[in-house]
Amino acid sequence: AAPMPFIRGRAKRVMLVGPTGVGKTTTIAKLAGNYSVTEGKDVALVTLDTYRIAATDQLRRIAELLDIPMAVVQTPEDLRLALASFAKKDLVLIDTAGRSQRDAAKMDELGPFVAAAQADELHLVCAASTHPDTLMDQVARFGRYPVSHVILTKVDEAARFGLILDVLAHVKSGVSWVTTGQGIPQDIEA
């Protein structure tokens, strides 16, 4: 999938959603590093992941290293305010807490944040090492949101790729990024 172009004078909003443990926060860090350093974009980070202190700390450390602003939000209104404060940036990357696709209450909690973000791109992050039946379930259940792209993480950990291709054949959105290791920012490919 081709990324949406940047619009001069307006922040492009990119939100990542997906189940727990697939590497959303690490992927956000990789994207922030690449867009900020390699492409020279003015980037800001927003995290909704207040469940895991390590996630907030990881992004805060990346923000410090890259000298970019970061906001930690807890409510949809906080998200709207943070996005308004970053409106002049080139890119705002929005990290979310992982949610089990089988936990209806947690999936429902995500809805108001997705609505508040009004993301230009909503990426579903899936681990390539996940069993295809589980991947299909994740794609179906996160499909209640307007997913525009899929990011495949942990490609370096997958034993086979044919099954992943079978799953992707059932997804309406294209693959935007593939992560190939833990290295930040280098282990990511368009």
PDB file of N, CA and C in Angstrom, residues 92-146:
ATOM      1  N   VAL A  92       2.099  13.186  12.892  1.00  0.00           N
ATOM      2  CA  VAL A  92       1.830  12.798  14.277  1.00  0.00           C
ATOM      3  C   VAL A  92       1.580  11.300  14.269  1.00  0.00           C
ATOM      4  N   LEU A  93       2.410  10.570  15.015  1.00  0.00           N
ATOM      5  CA  LEU A  93       2.278   9.123  15.143  1.00  0.00           C
ATOM      6  C   LEU A  93       1.578   8.816  16.457  1.00  0.00           C
ATOM      7  N   ILE A  94       0.491   8.051  16.383  1.00  0.00           N
ATOM      8  CA  ILE A  94      -0.352   7.784  17.552  1.00  0.00           C
ATOM      9  C   ILE A  94      -0.264   6.305  17.905  1.00  0.00           C
ATOM     10  N   ASP A  95       0.266   6.033  19.097  1.00  0.00           N
ATOM     11  CA  ASP A  95       0.402   4.669  19.608  1.00  0.00           C
ATOM     12  C   ASP A  95      -0.795   4.355  20.501  1.00  0.00           C
ATOM     13  N   THR A  96      -1.285   3.137  20.413  1.00  0.00           N
ATOM     14  CA  THR A  96      -2.411   2.711  21.250  1.00  0.00           C
ATOM     15  C   THR A  96      -2.005   1.504  22.078  1.00  0.00           C
ATOM     16  N   ALA A  97      -2.726   1.280  23.150  1.00  0.00           N
ATOM     17  CA  ALA A  97      -2.503   0.093  23.963  1.00  0.00           C
ATOM     18  C   ALA A  97      -3.004  -1.130  23.209  1.00  0.00           C
ATOM     19  N   GLY A  98      -2.277  -2.224  23.342  1.00  0.00           N
ATOM     20  CA  GLY A  98      -2.711  -3.467  22.716  1.00  0.00           C
ATOM     21  C   GLY A  98      -4.012  -3.944  23.325  1.00  0.00           C
ATOM     22  N   ARG A  99      -4.829  -4.536  22.472  1.00  0.00           N
ATOM     23  CA  ARG A  99      -6.123  -5.041  22.931  1.00  0.00           C
ATOM     24  C   ARG A  99      -6.335  -6.425  22.353  1.00  0.00           C
ATOM     25  N   SER A 100      -6.762  -7.333  23.205  1.00  0.00           N
ATOM     26  CA  SER A 100      -7.141  -8.641  22.696  1.00  0.00           C
ATOM     27  C   SER A 100      -8.387  -8.460  21.850  1.00  0.00           C
ATOM     28  N   GLN A 101      -8.327  -8.974  20.639  1.00  0.00           N
ATOM     29  CA  GLN A 101      -9.484  -8.850  19.748  1.00  0.00           C
ATOM     30  C   GLN A 101     -10.686  -9.607  20.293  1.00  0.00           C
ATOM     31  N   ARG A 102     -10.474 -10.469  21.274  1.00  0.00           N
ATOM     32  CA  ARG A 102     -11.561 -11.259  21.844  1.00  0.00           C
ATOM     33  C   ARG A 102     -12.163 -10.617  23.094  1.00  0.00           C
ATOM     34  N   ASP A 103     -11.602  -9.486  23.537  1.00  0.00           N
ATOM     35  CA  ASP A 103     -12.111  -8.766  24.703  1.00  0.00           C
ATOM     36  C   ASP A 103     -13.001  -7.626  24.197  1.00  0.00           C
ATOM     37  N   ALA A 104     -14.300  -7.876  24.159  1.00  0.00           N
ATOM     38  CA  ALA A 104     -15.255  -6.912  23.581  1.00  0.00           C
ATOM     39  C   ALA A 104     -15.196  -5.562  24.284  1.00  0.00           C
ATOM     40  N   ALA A 105     -15.059  -5.555  25.614  1.00  0.00           N
ATOM     41  CA  ALA A 105     -15.026  -4.292  26.356  1.00  0.00           C
ATOM     42  C   ALA A 105     -13.804  -3.463  25.963  1.00  0.00           C
ATOM     43  N   LYS A 106     -12.655  -4.096  25.848  1.00  0.00           N
ATOM     44  CA  LYS A 106     -11.430  -3.377  25.461  1.00  0.00           C
ATOM     45  C   LYS A 106     -11.527  -2.881  24.016  1.00  0.00           C
ATOM     46  N   MET A 107     -12.117  -3.674  23.154  1.00  0.00           N
ATOM     47  CA  MET A 107     -12.297  -3.253  21.766  1.00  0.00           C
ATOM     48  C   MET A 107     -13.248  -2.048  21.700  1.00  0.00           C
ATOM     49  N   ASP A 108     -14.296  -2.065  22.541  1.00  0.00           N
ATOM     50  CA  ASP A 108     -15.230  -0.937  22.579  1.00  0.00           C
ATOM     51  C   ASP A 108     -14.546   0.341  23.063  1.00  0.00           C
ATOM     52  N   GLU A 109     -13.609   0.213  24.016  1.00  0.00           N
ATOM     53  CA  GLU A 109     -12.886   1.379  24.545  1.00  0.00           C
ATOM     54  C   GLU A 109     -12.088   2.091  23.455  1.00  0.00           C
ATOM     55  N   LEU A 110     -11.634   1.353  22.464  1.00  0.00           N
ATOM     56  CA  LEU A 110     -10.810   1.924  21.404  1.00  0.00           C
ATOM     57  C   LEU A 110     -11.602   2.863  20.492  1.00  0.00           C
ATOM     58  N   GLY A 111     -12.879   2.575  20.302  1.00  0.00           N
ATOM     59  CA  GLY A 111     -13.717   3.331  19.368  1.00  0.00           C
ATOM     60  C   GLY A 111     -13.683   4.837  19.529  1.00  0.00           C
ATOM     61  N   PRO A 112     -13.913   5.378  20.730  1.00  0.00           N
ATOM     62  CA  PRO A 112     -13.893   6.839  20.892  1.00  0.00           C
ATOM     63  C   PRO A 112     -12.531   7.462  20.570  1.00  0.00           C
ATOM     64  N   PHE A 113     -11.442   6.715  20.791  1.00  0.00           N
ATOM     65  CA  PHE A 113     -10.108   7.228  20.466  1.00  0.00           C
ATOM     66  C   PHE A 113      -9.889   7.245  18.956  1.00  0.00           C
ATOM     67  N   VAL A 114     -10.346   6.199  18.280  1.00  0.00           N
ATOM     68  CA  VAL A 114     -10.242   6.169  16.820  1.00  0.00           C
ATOM     69  C   VAL A 114     -11.033   7.338  16.228  1.00  0.00           C
ATOM     70  N   ALA A 115     -12.225   7.576  16.767  1.00  0.00           N
ATOM     71  CA  ALA A 115     -13.052   8.688  16.284  1.00  0.00           C
ATOM     72  C   ALA A 115     -12.383  10.032  16.558  1.00  0.00           C
ATOM     73  N   ALA A 116     -11.815  10.194  17.751  1.00  0.00           N
ATOM     74  CA  ALA A 116     -11.167  11.458  18.114  1.00  0.00           C
ATOM     75  C   ALA A 116      -9.918  11.720  17.282  1.00  0.00           C
ATOM     76  N   ALA A 117      -9.213  10.680  16.912  1.00  0.00           N
ATOM     77  CA  ALA A 117      -7.960  10.838  16.168  1.00  0.00           C
ATOM     78  C   ALA A 117      -8.192  11.356  14.760  1.00  0.00           C
ATOM     79  N   GLN A 118      -9.295  10.956  14.155  1.00  0.00           N
ATOM     80  CA  GLN A 118      -9.548  11.309  12.757  1.00  0.00           C
ATOM     81  C   GLN A 118      -8.285  11.090  11.930  1.00  0.00           C
ATOM     82  N   ALA A 119      -7.736   9.881  12.070  1.00  0.00           N
ATOM     83  CA  ALA A 119      -6.457   9.547  11.441  1.00  0.00           C
ATOM     84  C   ALA A 119      -6.555   9.523   9.919  1.00  0.00           C
ATOM     85  N   ASP A 120      -5.512  10.017   9.281  1.00  0.00           N
ATOM     86  CA  ASP A 120      -5.410   9.912   7.833  1.00  0.00           C
ATOM     87  C   ASP A 120      -5.118   8.475   7.432  1.00  0.00           C
ATOM     88  N   GLU A 121      -4.368   7.792   8.296  1.00  0.00           N
ATOM     89  CA  GLU A 121      -4.063   6.381   8.087  1.00  0.00           C
ATOM     90  C   GLU A 121      -4.247   5.647   9.404  1.00  0.00           C
ATOM     91  N   LEU A 122      -4.971   4.547   9.367  1.00  0.00           N
ATOM     92  CA  LEU A 122      -5.154   3.686  10.532  1.00  0.00           C
ATOM     93  C   LEU A 122      -4.549   2.329  10.177  1.00  0.00           C
ATOM     94  N   HIS A 123      -3.422   2.014  10.821  1.00  0.00           N
ATOM     95  CA  HIS A 123      -2.680   0.799  10.512  1.00  0.00           C
ATOM     96  C   HIS A 123      -2.983  -0.287  11.546  1.00  0.00           C
ATOM     97  N   LEU A 124      -3.391  -1.442  11.067  1.00  0.00           N
ATOM     98  CA  LEU A 124      -3.533  -2.614  11.927  1.00  0.00           C
ATOM     99  C   LEU A 124      -2.193  -3.316  11.952  1.00  0.00           C
ATOM    100  N   VAL A 125      -1.632  -3.487  13.138  1.00  0.00           N
ATOM    101  CA  VAL A 125      -0.322  -4.123  13.294  1.00  0.00           C
ATOM    102  C   VAL A 125      -0.539  -5.585  13.668  1.00  0.00           C
ATOM    103  N   CYS A 126       0.047  -6.467  12.869  1.00  0.00           N
ATOM    104  CA  CYS A 126      -0.069  -7.914  13.076  1.00  0.00           C
ATOM    105  C   CYS A 126       1.317  -8.534  13.047  1.00  0.00           C
ATOM    106  N   ALA A 127       1.539  -9.503  13.915  1.00  0.00           N
ATOM    107  CA  ALA A 127       2.822 -10.207  13.938  1.00  0.00           C
ATOM    108  C   ALA A 127       2.799 -11.356  12.932  1.00  0.00           C
ATOM    109  N   ALA A 128       3.810 -11.397  12.084  1.00  0.00           N
ATOM    110  CA  ALA A 128       3.902 -12.441  11.063  1.00  0.00           C
ATOM    111  C   ALA A 128       4.072 -13.826  11.670  1.00  0.00           C
ATOM    112  N   SER A 129       4.497 -13.879  12.912  1.00  0.00           N
ATOM    113  CA  SER A 129       4.707 -15.168  13.581  1.00  0.00           C
ATOM    114  C   SER A 129       3.430 -15.717  14.219  1.00  0.00           C
ATOM    115  N   THR A 130       2.319 -15.017  14.070  1.00  0.00           N
ATOM    116  CA  THR A 130       1.034 -15.441  14.640  1.00  0.00           C
ATOM    117  C   THR A 130       0.385 -16.502  13.751  1.00  0.00           C
ATOM    118  N   HIS A 131      -0.293 -17.451  14.370  1.00  0.00           N
ATOM    119  CA  HIS A 131      -0.995 -18.497  13.615  1.00  0.00           C
ATOM    120  C   HIS A 131      -2.018 -17.849  12.678  1.00  0.00           C
ATOM    121  N   PRO A 132      -2.149 -18.340  11.454  1.00  0.00           N
ATOM    122  CA  PRO A 132      -3.073 -17.738  10.479  1.00  0.00           C
ATOM    123  C   PRO A 132      -4.518 -17.623  10.957  1.00  0.00           C
ATOM    124  N   ASP A 133      -5.017 -18.604  11.707  1.00  0.00           N
ATOM    125  CA  ASP A 133      -6.389 -18.519  12.212  1.00  0.00           C
ATOM    126  C   ASP A 133      -6.543 -17.322  13.156  1.00  0.00           C
ATOM    127  N   THR A 134      -5.528 -17.105  13.980  1.00  0.00           N
ATOM    128  CA  THR A 134      -5.559 -15.970  14.898  1.00  0.00           C
ATOM    129  C   THR A 134      -5.440 -14.664  14.127  1.00  0.00           C
ATOM    130  N   LEU A 135      -4.576 -14.633  13.120  1.00  0.00           N
ATOM    131  CA  LEU A 135      -4.456 -13.440  12.276  1.00  0.00           C
ATOM    132  C   LEU A 135      -5.789 -13.095  11.618  1.00  0.00           C
ATOM    133  N   MET A 136      -6.463 -14.103  11.090  1.00  0.00           N
ATOM    134  CA  MET A 136      -7.759 -13.867  10.448  1.00  0.00           C
ATOM    135  C   MET A 136      -8.763 -13.307  11.457  1.00  0.00           C
ATOM    136  N   ASP A 137      -8.733 -13.821  12.678  1.00  0.00           N
ATOM    137  CA  ASP A 137      -9.619 -13.327  13.728  1.00  0.00           C
ATOM    138  C   ASP A 137      -9.292 -11.874  14.058  1.00  0.00           C
ATOM    139  N   GLN A 138      -8.007 -11.544  14.145  1.00  0.00           N
ATOM    140  CA  GLN A 138      -7.600 -10.171  14.432  1.00  0.00           C
ATOM    141  C   GLN A 138      -8.055  -9.226  13.316  1.00  0.00           C
ATOM    142  N   VAL A 139      -7.822  -9.631  12.084  1.00  0.00           N
ATOM    143  CA  VAL A 139      -8.222  -8.811  10.943  1.00  0.00           C
ATOM    144  C   VAL A 139      -9.734  -8.583  10.955  1.00  0.00           C
ATOM    145  N   ALA A 140     -10.490  -9.636  11.219  1.00  0.00           N
ATOM    146  CA  ALA A 140     -11.950  -9.522  11.224  1.00  0.00           C
ATOM    147  C   ALA A 140     -12.434  -8.614  12.355  1.00  0.00           C
ATOM    148  N   ARG A 141     -11.908  -8.795  13.547  1.00  0.00           N
ATOM    149  CA  ARG A 141     -12.414  -8.034  14.697  1.00  0.00           C
ATOM    150  C   ARG A 141     -11.946  -6.582  14.721  1.00  0.00           C
ATOM    151  N   PHE A 142     -10.703  -6.334  14.277  1.00  0.00           N
ATOM    152  CA  PHE A 142     -10.255  -4.942  14.184  1.00  0.00           C
ATOM    153  C   PHE A 142     -10.841  -4.268  12.955  1.00  0.00           C
ATOM    154  N   GLY A 143     -11.425  -5.051  12.067  1.00  0.00           N
ATOM    155  CA  GLY A 143     -12.059  -4.523  10.866  1.00  0.00           C
ATOM    156  C   GLY A 143     -13.276  -3.664  11.149  1.00  0.00           C
ATOM    157  N   ARG A 144     -13.733  -3.628  12.386  1.00  0.00           N
ATOM    158  CA  ARG A 144     -14.845  -2.742  12.743  1.00  0.00           C
ATOM    159  C   ARG A 144     -14.419  -1.280  12.677  1.00  0.00           C
ATOM    160  N   TYR A 145     -13.102  -1.044  12.659  1.00  0.00           N
ATOM    161  CA  TYR A 145     -12.557   0.301  12.526  1.00  0.00           C
ATOM    162  C   TYR A 145     -12.082   0.510  11.088  1.00  0.00           C
ATOM    163  N   PRO A 146     -11.957   1.763  10.651  1.00  0.00           N
ATOM    164  CA  PRO A 146     -11.589   2.024   9.249  1.00  0.00           C
ATOM    165  C   PRO A 146     -10.096   1.807   8.968  1.00  0.00           C
TER     166      PRO A 146
END
